Coordinates of C-alpha atoms in Angstrom, one line a residue:
Chain A
N1 CA -0.4 33.6 -0.2
A2 CA -1.8 31.1 2.3
G3 CA -0.3 28.2 0.7
V4 CA -1.6 24.7 1.2
T5 CA -4.9 25.1 3.1
Q6 CA -7.0 21.6 4.2
T7 CA -10.1 21.7 6.1
P8 CA -11.5 20.2 8.4
K9 CA -8.8 20.0 11.0
F10 CA -10.0 16.7 12.8
R11 CA -12.9 14.6 12.2
I12 CA -14.1 11.8 13.5
L13 CA -16.2 9.6 11.6
K14 CA -18.4 6.2 12.6
I15 CA -17.8 2.9 10.1
G16 CA -19.7 2.8 6.9
Q17 CA -19.4 6.9 6.8
S18 CA -18.3 9.1 4.1
M19 CA -16.4 12.4 4.1
T20 CA -14.2 14.4 1.6
L21 CA -11.0 16.1 3.0
Q22 CA -10.6 19.3 1.3
C23 CA -7.7 20.8 0.2
A24 CA -6.3 24.3 -1.7
Q25 CA -3.4 25.8 -2.9
D26 CA -3.0 29.5 -4.1
M27 CA 0.6 29.0 -5.9
N28 CA -0.6 28.1 -9.0
H29 CA 1.4 24.6 -8.7
N30 CA 0.4 22.6 -11.5
Y31 CA 1.4 19.2 -9.4
M32 CA -0.8 17.6 -6.1
Y33 CA -0.9 14.9 -4.1
W34 CA -2.4 13.2 -1.2
Y35 CA -0.7 11.1 1.7
R36 CA -1.7 9.8 4.8
Q37 CA 1.2 8.6 8.2
D38 CA -0.2 6.3 10.7
P39 CA 1.8 6.6 14.1
G40 CA 5.3 6.3 14.0
M41 CA 5.7 5.6 10.2
G42 CA 6.3 7.4 6.9
L43 CA 4.0 8.9 4.6
K44 CA 2.5 7.2 1.5
L45 CA 0.7 8.1 -1.3
I46 CA -2.4 8.0 -2.1
Y47 CA -3.0 10.0 -4.8
Y48 CA -1.8 12.7 -7.1
S49 CA -2.6 15.0 -10.4
V50 CA -0.2 16.7 -12.6
G51 CA -2.8 19.0 -13.6
A52 CA -6.5 19.6 -13.8
G53 CA -8.5 16.7 -15.1
I54 CA -5.2 13.9 -14.6
T55 CA -5.4 12.3 -11.5
D56 CA -3.2 8.9 -10.5
K57 CA -3.0 6.4 -8.2
G58 CA -0.5 6.3 -5.5
E59 CA 0.7 3.4 -3.0
V60 CA -2.4 3.0 -1.4
P61 CA -5.1 4.4 -3.2
N62 CA -8.2 1.5 -2.3
G63 CA -10.8 3.6 0.1
Y64 CA -10.3 6.8 -1.7
N65 CA -11.4 8.9 -4.8
V66 CA -9.7 12.0 -6.2
S67 CA -11.4 14.3 -8.7
R68 CA -9.2 17.7 -9.7
S69 CA -11.3 20.1 -12.1
T70 CA -9.7 23.3 -11.4
T71 CA -5.2 24.1 -10.8
E72 CA -6.5 25.0 -6.9
D73 CA -8.2 22.0 -5.8
F74 CA -8.2 18.3 -4.9
P75 CA -10.4 17.1 -2.6
L76 CA -10.1 13.6 -1.3
R77 CA -13.2 11.4 -1.0
L78 CA -13.2 8.4 1.3
E79 CA -16.3 6.1 0.8
L80 CA -17.6 3.7 3.4
A81 CA -15.0 4.4 6.0
A82 CA -13.0 1.6 8.0
P83 CA -11.3 1.8 11.4
S84 CA -8.0 1.2 8.6
Q85 CA -7.9 4.4 7.7
T86 CA -7.7 6.0 11.1
S87 CA -4.9 8.1 9.7
V88 CA -3.3 11.5 9.5
Y89 CA -3.9 13.2 5.6
F90 CA -1.6 15.4 4.4
C91 CA -2.5 17.2 0.6
A92 CA 0.7 18.8 -0.9
S93 CA 1.8 20.7 -4.5
S94 CA 5.0 21.6 -6.3
S95 CA 5.3 22.8 -9.7
T96 CA 7.2 21.4 -12.2
W97 CA 9.3 24.9 -12.7
G98 CA 10.9 27.0 -10.4
T99 CA 14.0 29.2 -9.8
S100 CA 17.1 28.2 -8.7
G101 CA 16.7 24.9 -9.3
T102 CA 13.7 24.3 -7.1
A103 CA 11.3 22.5 -9.5
Y104 CA 9.0 19.6 -8.0
E105 CA 9.8 20.8 -4.1
Q106 CA 6.7 19.7 -2.4
Y107 CA 4.7 22.0 0.2
F108 CA 2.9 20.5 2.7
G109 CA -0.6 21.5 4.5
P110 CA -1.4 21.4 7.9
G111 CA -3.0 18.0 7.9
T112 CA -6.3 16.5 8.8
R113 CA -6.7 14.3 11.6
L114 CA -9.1 11.5 10.4
T115 CA -10.5 8.7 13.3
V116 CA -12.8 6.2 12.4
T117 CA -14.9 3.9 15.1
Chain B
K1 CA 11.5 -0.3 -5.9
Q2 CA 12.6 2.6 -4.2
E3 CA 13.7 2.4 -0.3
V4 CA 14.7 4.7 1.7
T5 CA 16.2 4.3 5.0
Q6 CA 17.0 6.7 7.7
I7 CA 19.6 6.1 11.2
P8 CA 19.4 6.8 13.7
A9 CA 15.6 6.2 14.5
A10 CA 15.8 8.1 17.4
L11 CA 18.4 10.6 18.7
S12 CA 19.0 12.4 21.9
V13 CA 21.6 15.7 22.7
P14 CA 22.7 18.0 24.8
E15 CA 22.2 21.4 23.2
G16 CA 25.3 23.1 21.7
E17 CA 26.3 19.6 19.7
N18 CA 27.3 19.3 16.2
L19 CA 24.8 16.3 14.9
V20 CA 24.3 14.5 11.9
L21 CA 21.6 12.5 10.3
N22 CA 21.8 9.3 7.8
C23 CA 19.6 9.0 4.7
S24 CA 20.0 5.8 2.3
F25 CA 18.2 5.2 -0.4
T26 CA 18.3 1.9 -2.9
D27 CA 17.3 3.2 -6.6
S28 CA 19.7 6.3 -7.4
A29 CA 17.6 7.3 -10.4
I30 CA 16.5 10.9 -8.4
Y31 CA 15.7 14.1 -9.7
N32 CA 16.5 15.8 -6.1
L33 CA 16.2 15.3 -2.5
Q34 CA 14.6 17.1 0.4
W35 CA 14.8 17.3 3.8
F36 CA 11.6 18.2 6.0
R37 CA 10.8 18.7 9.7
Q38 CA 7.9 17.2 11.2
D39 CA 6.6 18.9 14.6
P40 CA 4.7 16.8 16.9
G41 CA 0.9 16.8 15.8
K42 CA 1.9 19.2 12.4
G43 CA 2.6 19.3 9.3
L44 CA 6.0 18.8 7.6
T45 CA 8.3 21.9 6.3
S46 CA 10.9 21.9 3.6
L47 CA 14.2 22.5 5.6
L48 CA 16.2 22.3 2.1
L49 CA 16.0 20.7 -1.5
I50 CA 19.0 19.3 -3.2
Q51 CA 19.2 19.0 -7.0
S52 CA 21.0 15.3 -8.1
S53 CA 23.1 17.4 -10.1
Q54 CA 24.4 19.0 -6.4
R55 CA 27.0 17.7 -3.7
E56 CA 25.6 20.0 -1.3
Q57 CA 23.1 22.6 0.1
T58 CA 23.1 24.6 3.1
S59 CA 20.2 27.3 4.7
G60 CA 21.4 28.7 8.1
R61 CA 22.9 26.0 10.6
L62 CA 21.8 23.2 8.3
N63 CA 24.0 21.6 5.5
A64 CA 22.4 18.6 3.6
S65 CA 25.0 16.6 1.5
L66 CA 23.9 14.0 -1.6
D67 CA 26.4 11.5 -2.5
K68 CA 23.5 10.0 -5.6
S69 CA 25.7 7.2 -6.8
S70 CA 26.3 5.4 -3.2
G71 CA 22.3 6.0 -2.1
R72 CA 23.8 8.6 0.3
S73 CA 22.5 11.8 2.1
T74 CA 23.5 13.3 5.2
L75 CA 21.6 16.4 7.3
Y76 CA 24.4 18.2 9.6
I77 CA 22.7 20.6 11.9
A78 CA 25.5 22.7 13.9
A79 CA 25.1 24.3 17.4
S80 CA 22.0 22.1 18.2
Q81 CA 19.2 24.1 19.9
P82 CA 16.1 23.0 21.7
G83 CA 13.9 24.4 19.3
D84 CA 15.3 22.1 16.9
S85 CA 13.8 19.4 18.3
A86 CA 11.0 17.4 15.6
T87 CA 11.3 14.1 13.8
Y88 CA 13.4 14.8 10.2
L89 CA 12.6 12.8 7.6
C90 CA 14.2 12.4 4.0
A91 CA 12.6 11.5 0.8
P92 CA 13.8 11.2 -2.6
F93 CA 12.2 12.3 -5.0
M94 CA 12.3 9.8 -8.5
D95 CA 12.9 10.6 -12.1
S96 CA 10.6 7.5 -13.2
N97 CA 7.5 8.6 -11.2
Y98 CA 7.7 12.1 -10.2
Q99 CA 6.9 11.1 -6.7
L100 CA 8.8 11.5 -3.0
I101 CA 9.7 8.0 -1.4
W102 CA 9.7 8.8 2.3
G103 CA 12.0 7.3 4.9
A104 CA 10.3 6.7 8.5
G105 CA 12.3 9.6 10.3
T106 CA 14.7 10.4 12.8
K107 CA 12.7 11.9 16.1
L108 CA 15.1 14.2 17.1
I109 CA 15.4 15.7 20.8
I110 CA 17.9 18.0 21.9
K111 CA 18.5 18.7 25.8
P112 CA 18.3 22.2 27.4

């Protein structure tokens, strides 16, 4: 299993450009999450999904959009990029079931480092 | 609103010491609590998950305890090694909205 994969690893955007960060998981997890992590700070939840076709806002959703058409994929769309969106973006997934009490244990991708200039 | 505090923010100790990292949270209505490790420029690796009904969980040299009623969790690292150098994050998972709430982490440096 590849686990959670994210592309690209790095990206530089100009102000006002748009892009999509890709996230995929092959663990058949129903929950998926997008976080951002600013330098020296904790993670903040942007959006999450509890299953295909169902998404909801987290703590910092402004400037982002998501969709979940399949169980495996959860892309994050940035429209009109701004310098405040310079951050490292992490995708994660979890399942609502698990052996030995591991339900809701989150697994993370390697992250996408985004710079907006 | 759940708030998570990790103390200390940074810790530098010589190799071989046993050490304790602290995590406190304000809302005890949690489903579980996870401890993660983050290496510089890397993603997060799950170390231990403690269910709300458990008191502690062990994996190798790591032991995590949970006192849900007092809003505290500790991560104990035995016989520390330079390879343990990383930032350690704790995150309770909330019953109310099925989300992890994050502390800012403890940056640990183990000196050879």
